[in-house]
GROMACS .gro file of C-alpha atoms in nm:
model
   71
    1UNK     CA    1  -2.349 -15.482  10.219
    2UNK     CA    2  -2.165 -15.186  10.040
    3UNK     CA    3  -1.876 -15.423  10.029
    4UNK     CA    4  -2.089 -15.723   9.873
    5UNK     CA    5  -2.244 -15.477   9.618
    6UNK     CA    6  -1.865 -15.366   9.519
    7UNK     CA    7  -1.714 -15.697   9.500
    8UNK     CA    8  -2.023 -15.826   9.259
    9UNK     CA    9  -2.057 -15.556   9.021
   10UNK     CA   10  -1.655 -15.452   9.050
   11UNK     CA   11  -1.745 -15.060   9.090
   12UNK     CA   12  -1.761 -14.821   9.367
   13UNK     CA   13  -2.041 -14.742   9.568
   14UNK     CA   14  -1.972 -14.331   9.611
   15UNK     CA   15  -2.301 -14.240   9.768
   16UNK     CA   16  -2.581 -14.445   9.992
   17UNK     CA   17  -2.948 -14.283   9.971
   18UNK     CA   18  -3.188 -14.298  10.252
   19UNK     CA   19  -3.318 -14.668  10.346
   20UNK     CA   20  -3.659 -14.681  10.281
   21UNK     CA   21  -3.885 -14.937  10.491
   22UNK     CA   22  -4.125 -15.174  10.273
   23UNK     CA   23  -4.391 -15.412  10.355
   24UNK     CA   24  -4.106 -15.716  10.373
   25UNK     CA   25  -3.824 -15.548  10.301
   26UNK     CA   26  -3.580 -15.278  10.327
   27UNK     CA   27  -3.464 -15.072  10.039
   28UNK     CA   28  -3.146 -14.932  10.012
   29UNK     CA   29  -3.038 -14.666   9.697
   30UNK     CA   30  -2.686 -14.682   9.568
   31UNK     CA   31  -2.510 -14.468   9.313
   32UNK     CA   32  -2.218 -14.656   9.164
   33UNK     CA   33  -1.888 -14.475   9.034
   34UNK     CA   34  -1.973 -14.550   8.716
   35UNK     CA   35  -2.266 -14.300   8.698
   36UNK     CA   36  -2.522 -14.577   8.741
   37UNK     CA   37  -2.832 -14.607   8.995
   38UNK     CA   38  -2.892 -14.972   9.186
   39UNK     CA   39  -3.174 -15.038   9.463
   40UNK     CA   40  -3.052 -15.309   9.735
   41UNK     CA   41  -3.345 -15.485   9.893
   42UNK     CA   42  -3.302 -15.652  10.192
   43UNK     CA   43  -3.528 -15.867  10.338
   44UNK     CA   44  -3.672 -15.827  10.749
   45UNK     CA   45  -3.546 -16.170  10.791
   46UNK     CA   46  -3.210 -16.132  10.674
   47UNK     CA   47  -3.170 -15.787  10.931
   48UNK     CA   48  -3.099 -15.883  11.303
   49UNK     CA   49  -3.513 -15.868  11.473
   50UNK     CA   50  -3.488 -16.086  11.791
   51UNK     CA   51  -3.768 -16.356  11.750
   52UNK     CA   52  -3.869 -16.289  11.390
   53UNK     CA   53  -3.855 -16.552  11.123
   54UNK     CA   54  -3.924 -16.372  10.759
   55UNK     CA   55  -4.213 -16.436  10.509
   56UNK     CA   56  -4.136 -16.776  10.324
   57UNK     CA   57  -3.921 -16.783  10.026
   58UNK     CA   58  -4.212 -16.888   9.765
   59UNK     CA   59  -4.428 -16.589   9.887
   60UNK     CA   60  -4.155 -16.339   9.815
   61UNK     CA   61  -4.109 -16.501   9.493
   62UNK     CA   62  -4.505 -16.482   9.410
   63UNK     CA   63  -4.517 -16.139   9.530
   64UNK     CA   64  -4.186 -16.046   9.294
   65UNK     CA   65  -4.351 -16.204   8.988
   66UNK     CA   66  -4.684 -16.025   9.054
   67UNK     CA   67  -4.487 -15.681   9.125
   68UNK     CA   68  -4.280 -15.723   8.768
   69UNK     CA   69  -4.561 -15.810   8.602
   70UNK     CA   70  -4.726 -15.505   8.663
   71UNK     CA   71  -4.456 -15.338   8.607
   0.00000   0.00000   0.00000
């Protein structure tokens, strides 16, 4: 993922924080080279769980919309 995140934004990833476990997903703090902050979210679904099939896509998106909206 560290790779991904580098070839996308074209800066470094220096330092990975502590994953943090959500209620779908997994959140992963990055600081960049370039002084700046980024959160990488990965879904359950997407991480290797024998026998699991993630929430749907249109959920996640509902629940996103709600979250930024408070927000």
């Amino acid at each position: 993922m560290v790779e991904q995140v580098e070839e996308h934004t074209s800066v470094g990833v220096v330092d990975v924080g502590l994953m943090v476990k959500g209620s779908n997903n997994y959140g992963m703090p990055l600081e960049l080279s370039d002084g700046c902050f980024l959160l990488a979210r990965l879904a359950r679904g997407d991480v290797n769980m024998p026998n699991f099939d993630g929430a749907l896509l249109e959920s996640q998106v509902r629940f996103d919309a709600a979250t930024y909206t408070l927000l």
